[in-house]
Amino acid sequence: GENVEQHPSTLSVQEGDSAVIKCTYSDSASNYFPWYKQELGKGPQLIIDIRSNVGEKKDQRIAVTLNKTAKHFSLHITETQPEDSAVYFCAAGYRDDKIIFGKGTRLHILP
Amino acid sequence: ETGVTQTPRHLVMGMTNKKSLKCEQHLGHNAMYWYKQSAKKPLELMFVYSLEERVENNSVPSRFSPECPNSSHLFLHLHTLQPEDSALYLCASSQDGSGSPEAFFGQGTRLTVV
């Protein structure tokens, strides 16, 4: 079955700097890679996703890259702000099959 | 919010109690999920229901019993739990067959077993 590894587990970044979270997956059939943000006291919410027919996707300050050959994908947050502090989860899945989550990264934005 | 509502938000129960967690989705989705979130395993899939049929049971102990009476409601019945079952239980829903498997999560039920 699918296995998703996520690094780092904790990340502290100065406000205004960039943050990068990396994930690897094991099942080469996976073609859907969502990223979720979980704020304190809330459930995870989708912030961006990418499918295997594209290599990069951007949405304002958030971008995700995918390298299918190496089976890894990354989340990039630029110009970080205090409200970016949260736990971020990557995930991998195949079409409508269940998606497998990474263990999460706790991001701290330092003032 | 996300269209997925979980009740209660917080629950404290003794090991001999029986309680139920409730999840309701207002998104017209046909698949619903229970996840357990703890420090050891941040997002652990427990059960999957698709079109009201259980399609996944990830080796979950029998003290957890799911029920899906219709596509909008999902329950998790709890009995004789252990302290290590204390965790955040998250419900999610998605639309199978649409090619967009995005999962929408509820806010979770924080369960404490004493």
Short mmCIF file of C-alpha atoms in Angstrom, two decimals:
data_model
loop_
_atom_site.label_atom_id
_atom_site.label_comp_id
_atom_site.label_asym_id
_atom_site.label_seq_id
_atom_site.Cartn_x
_atom_site.Cartn_y
_atom_site.Cartn_z
CA GLY A 1 0.00 0.00 0.00
CA GLU A 2 0.85 3.66 -0.15
CA ASN A 3 3.27 5.13 2.38
CA VAL A 4 3.85 8.87 2.72
CA GLU A 5 6.86 10.36 4.50
CA GLN A 6 6.85 14.03 5.47
CA HIS A 7 9.73 16.26 6.66
CA PRO A 8 10.44 18.16 8.76
CA SER A 9 8.13 17.43 11.68
CA THR A 10 8.65 20.95 13.04
CA LEU A 11 9.71 24.09 11.18
CA SER A 12 10.34 27.58 12.51
CA VAL A 13 10.60 30.40 10.00
CA GLN A 14 11.11 34.14 10.44
CA GLU A 15 8.10 36.17 9.30
CA GLY A 16 8.58 37.19 5.70
CA ASP A 17 10.89 34.28 4.88
CA SER A 18 9.94 31.20 2.88
CA ALA A 19 8.97 27.79 4.24
CA VAL A 20 9.39 24.46 2.43
CA ILE A 21 7.86 21.14 3.45
CA LYS A 22 8.79 17.96 1.62
CA CYS A 23 7.02 14.62 1.15
CA THR A 24 7.83 11.36 -0.54
CA TYR A 25 5.45 8.59 -1.53
CA SER A 26 5.86 4.94 -2.38
CA ASP A 27 3.04 3.98 -4.77
CA SER A 28 3.93 5.04 -8.30
CA ALA A 29 0.24 4.75 -9.26
CA SER A 30 -0.64 7.71 -7.04
CA ASN A 31 -1.71 10.69 -9.08
CA TYR A 32 -3.39 13.06 -6.64
CA PHE A 33 -1.41 15.03 -4.04
CA PRO A 34 -3.34 17.38 -1.75
CA TRP A 35 -1.99 19.55 1.04
CA TYR A 36 -4.04 20.29 4.13
CA LYS A 37 -3.65 22.99 6.77
CA GLN A 38 -4.91 22.38 10.27
CA GLU A 39 -5.28 25.32 12.61
CA LEU A 40 -5.73 24.91 16.34
CA GLY A 41 -9.14 23.56 17.23
CA LYS A 42 -10.14 22.88 13.63
CA GLY A 43 -10.12 19.96 11.22
CA PRO A 44 -7.68 19.87 8.29
CA GLN A 45 -8.65 22.04 5.33
CA LEU A 46 -7.43 21.67 1.76
CA ILE A 47 -5.16 24.55 0.71
CA ILE A 48 -3.79 23.32 -2.61
CA ASP A 49 -3.55 20.11 -4.60
CA ILE A 50 -1.67 18.87 -7.63
CA ARG A 51 -2.23 16.03 -10.06
CA SER A 52 0.41 14.00 -11.79
CA ASN A 53 -0.08 15.62 -15.18
CA VAL A 54 1.46 18.87 -13.93
CA GLY A 55 4.81 19.59 -12.28
CA GLU A 56 4.00 22.79 -10.44
CA LYS A 57 0.97 24.73 -9.29
CA LYS A 58 0.77 28.16 -7.65
CA ASP A 59 -1.91 29.95 -5.71
CA GLN A 60 -0.78 33.36 -4.47
CA ARG A 61 1.92 32.72 -1.82
CA ILE A 62 1.56 28.94 -1.95
CA ALA A 63 3.10 26.64 -4.52
CA VAL A 64 3.45 22.89 -4.83
CA THR A 65 5.95 21.00 -6.97
CA LEU A 66 5.82 17.37 -8.01
CA ASN A 67 8.59 15.11 -9.24
CA LYS A 68 6.97 11.85 -10.33
CA THR A 69 10.25 10.20 -11.25
CA ALA A 70 11.66 10.71 -7.77
CA LYS A 71 8.21 10.30 -6.15
CA HIS A 72 8.42 13.42 -4.09
CA PHE A 73 6.44 16.63 -3.83
CA SER A 74 6.90 19.84 -1.87
CA LEU A 75 4.91 22.73 -0.47
CA HIS A 76 6.43 26.21 -0.70
CA ILE A 77 5.06 29.18 1.23
CA THR A 78 6.62 32.54 0.40
CA GLU A 79 6.48 35.80 2.39
CA THR A 80 5.24 33.92 5.44
CA GLN A 81 2.78 35.62 7.77
CA PRO A 82 1.71 34.87 11.38
CA GLU A 83 -1.53 33.29 10.16
CA ASP A 84 0.50 30.66 8.31
CA SER A 85 1.35 29.08 11.69
CA ALA A 86 -0.41 25.71 11.70
CA VAL A 87 0.12 22.01 11.09
CA TYR A 88 0.43 21.07 7.43
CA PHE A 89 -0.29 17.59 6.06
CA CYS A 90 0.67 16.21 2.69
CA ALA A 91 -1.19 13.25 1.22
CA ALA A 92 -1.09 10.96 -1.79
CA GLY A 93 -3.81 8.96 -3.47
CA TYR A 94 -5.03 7.39 -6.69
CA ARG A 95 -8.14 8.93 -8.22
CA ASP A 96 -11.02 8.27 -5.85
CA ASP A 97 -9.17 5.80 -3.69
CA LYS A 98 -8.48 6.69 -0.10
CA ILE A 99 -5.67 9.13 0.35
CA ILE A 100 -2.80 8.46 2.76
CA PHE A 101 -1.56 11.32 4.90
CA GLY A 102 1.93 12.20 6.03
CA LYS A 103 2.61 12.72 9.73
CA GLY A 104 2.36 16.48 9.51
CA THR A 105 4.66 19.47 9.93
CA ARG A 106 4.12 22.01 12.67
CA LEU A 107 5.04 25.39 11.18
CA HIS A 108 5.88 28.28 13.52
CA ILE A 109 6.17 31.77 12.07
CA LEU A 110 8.48 33.82 14.29
CA PRO A 111 7.85 37.57 14.70
CA GLU B 1 -17.57 26.22 7.70
CA THR B 2 -16.63 23.09 5.76
CA GLY B 3 -20.11 21.56 5.45
CA VAL B 4 -19.19 18.70 7.78
CA THR B 5 -20.47 18.95 11.35
CA GLN B 6 -19.36 16.78 14.24
CA THR B 7 -20.94 16.48 17.67
CA PRO B 8 -20.05 16.61 20.42
CA ARG B 9 -16.91 18.76 20.20
CA HIS B 10 -15.60 17.38 23.48
CA LEU B 11 -16.38 14.13 25.29
CA VAL B 12 -15.09 12.66 28.52
CA MET B 13 -16.08 9.09 29.23
CA GLY B 14 -15.22 6.31 31.62
CA MET B 15 -13.91 2.97 30.42
CA THR B 16 -17.24 1.28 31.11
CA ASN B 17 -19.38 3.89 29.35
CA LYS B 18 -21.08 3.67 25.97
CA LYS B 19 -21.18 6.79 23.86
CA SER B 20 -21.59 7.75 20.22
CA LEU B 21 -19.95 10.34 18.00
CA LYS B 22 -22.04 11.91 15.26
CA CYS B 23 -21.07 13.35 11.90
CA GLU B 24 -23.33 15.05 9.38
CA GLN B 25 -22.36 16.39 5.97
CA HIS B 26 -24.36 18.90 3.94
CA LEU B 27 -22.31 18.63 0.74
CA GLY B 28 -24.19 15.88 -1.09
CA HIS B 29 -21.15 13.61 -0.91
CA ASN B 30 -21.40 9.83 -1.18
CA ALA B 31 -18.38 8.78 0.88
CA MET B 32 -17.64 9.38 4.55
CA TYR B 33 -14.63 8.59 6.71
CA TRP B 34 -13.54 8.35 10.32
CA TYR B 35 -9.96 9.33 11.18
CA LYS B 36 -8.15 9.18 14.51
CA GLN B 37 -5.65 11.92 15.24
CA SER B 38 -3.11 11.52 18.03
CA ALA B 39 0.46 12.49 18.75
CA LYS B 40 1.69 9.05 17.68
CA LYS B 41 -0.26 8.84 14.39
CA PRO B 42 -1.36 12.26 13.24
CA LEU B 43 -4.00 11.15 10.72
CA GLU B 44 -4.94 7.48 10.90
CA LEU B 45 -7.77 6.23 8.70
CA MET B 46 -10.24 4.06 10.64
CA PHE B 47 -13.30 3.45 8.47
CA VAL B 48 -14.53 4.33 5.00
CA TYR B 49 -18.13 4.23 3.85
CA SER B 50 -18.98 4.59 0.18
CA LEU B 51 -22.64 4.70 -0.85
CA GLU B 52 -23.50 3.71 2.74
CA GLU B 53 -21.48 0.50 2.56
CA ARG B 54 -18.37 -0.01 4.61
CA VAL B 55 -15.49 -0.45 2.20
CA GLU B 56 -12.57 -0.06 4.57
CA ASN B 57 -11.85 -1.17 8.10
CA ASN B 58 -8.23 -0.60 8.99
CA SER B 59 -7.82 -3.20 11.71
CA VAL B 60 -9.72 -1.10 14.19
CA PRO B 61 -10.60 -2.76 17.54
CA SER B 62 -14.19 -3.91 17.89
CA ARG B 63 -14.78 -1.44 20.73
CA PHE B 64 -15.21 1.08 17.88
CA SER B 65 -18.35 0.39 15.85
CA PRO B 66 -19.29 2.62 12.90
CA GLU B 67 -22.77 3.11 11.49
CA CYS B 68 -23.84 4.88 8.31
CA PRO B 69 -27.65 5.02 8.14
CA ASN B 70 -27.62 7.24 5.04
CA SER B 71 -25.16 9.15 2.91
CA SER B 72 -25.39 12.27 5.08
CA HIS B 73 -24.85 10.76 8.51
CA LEU B 74 -22.07 8.76 10.10
CA PHE B 75 -21.79 7.55 13.66
CA LEU B 76 -18.99 6.03 15.69
CA HIS B 77 -20.28 3.98 18.62
CA LEU B 78 -17.84 3.61 21.49
CA HIS B 79 -17.86 1.05 24.30
CA THR B 80 -15.36 -0.20 26.88
CA LEU B 81 -12.65 2.13 25.60
CA GLN B 82 -9.12 2.33 26.95
CA PRO B 83 -7.20 5.45 28.01
CA GLU B 84 -4.99 5.10 24.91
CA ASP B 85 -8.11 5.69 22.80
CA SER B 86 -8.07 9.31 23.93
CA ALA B 87 -7.57 11.35 20.76
CA LEU B 88 -9.22 13.72 18.30
CA TYR B 89 -11.69 11.84 16.08
CA LEU B 90 -12.21 13.47 12.71
CA CYS B 91 -14.98 12.82 10.23
CA ALA B 92 -14.55 13.62 6.55
CA SER B 93 -16.58 13.31 3.37
CA SER B 94 -15.83 13.27 -0.34
CA GLN B 95 -17.51 12.58 -3.64
CA ASP B 96 -16.40 9.23 -5.07
CA GLY B 97 -16.51 8.89 -8.82
CA SER B 98 -16.17 12.59 -9.48
CA GLY B 99 -12.44 12.50 -10.16
CA SER B 100 -11.97 15.02 -7.36
CA PRO B 101 -11.27 13.11 -4.17
CA GLU B 102 -10.81 16.19 -2.02
CA ALA B 103 -11.82 15.36 1.53
CA PHE B 104 -13.71 17.88 3.63
CA PHE B 105 -13.14 17.50 7.36
CA GLY B 106 -15.26 18.30 10.36
CA GLN B 107 -13.76 20.04 13.37
CA GLY B 108 -13.44 16.79 15.27
CA THR B 109 -14.49 15.39 18.62
CA ARG B 110 -11.87 15.56 21.35
CA LEU B 111 -12.31 12.32 23.28
CA THR B 112 -10.81 11.73 26.72
CA VAL B 113 -11.13 8.29 28.28
CA VAL B 114 -10.67 8.25 32.04
#
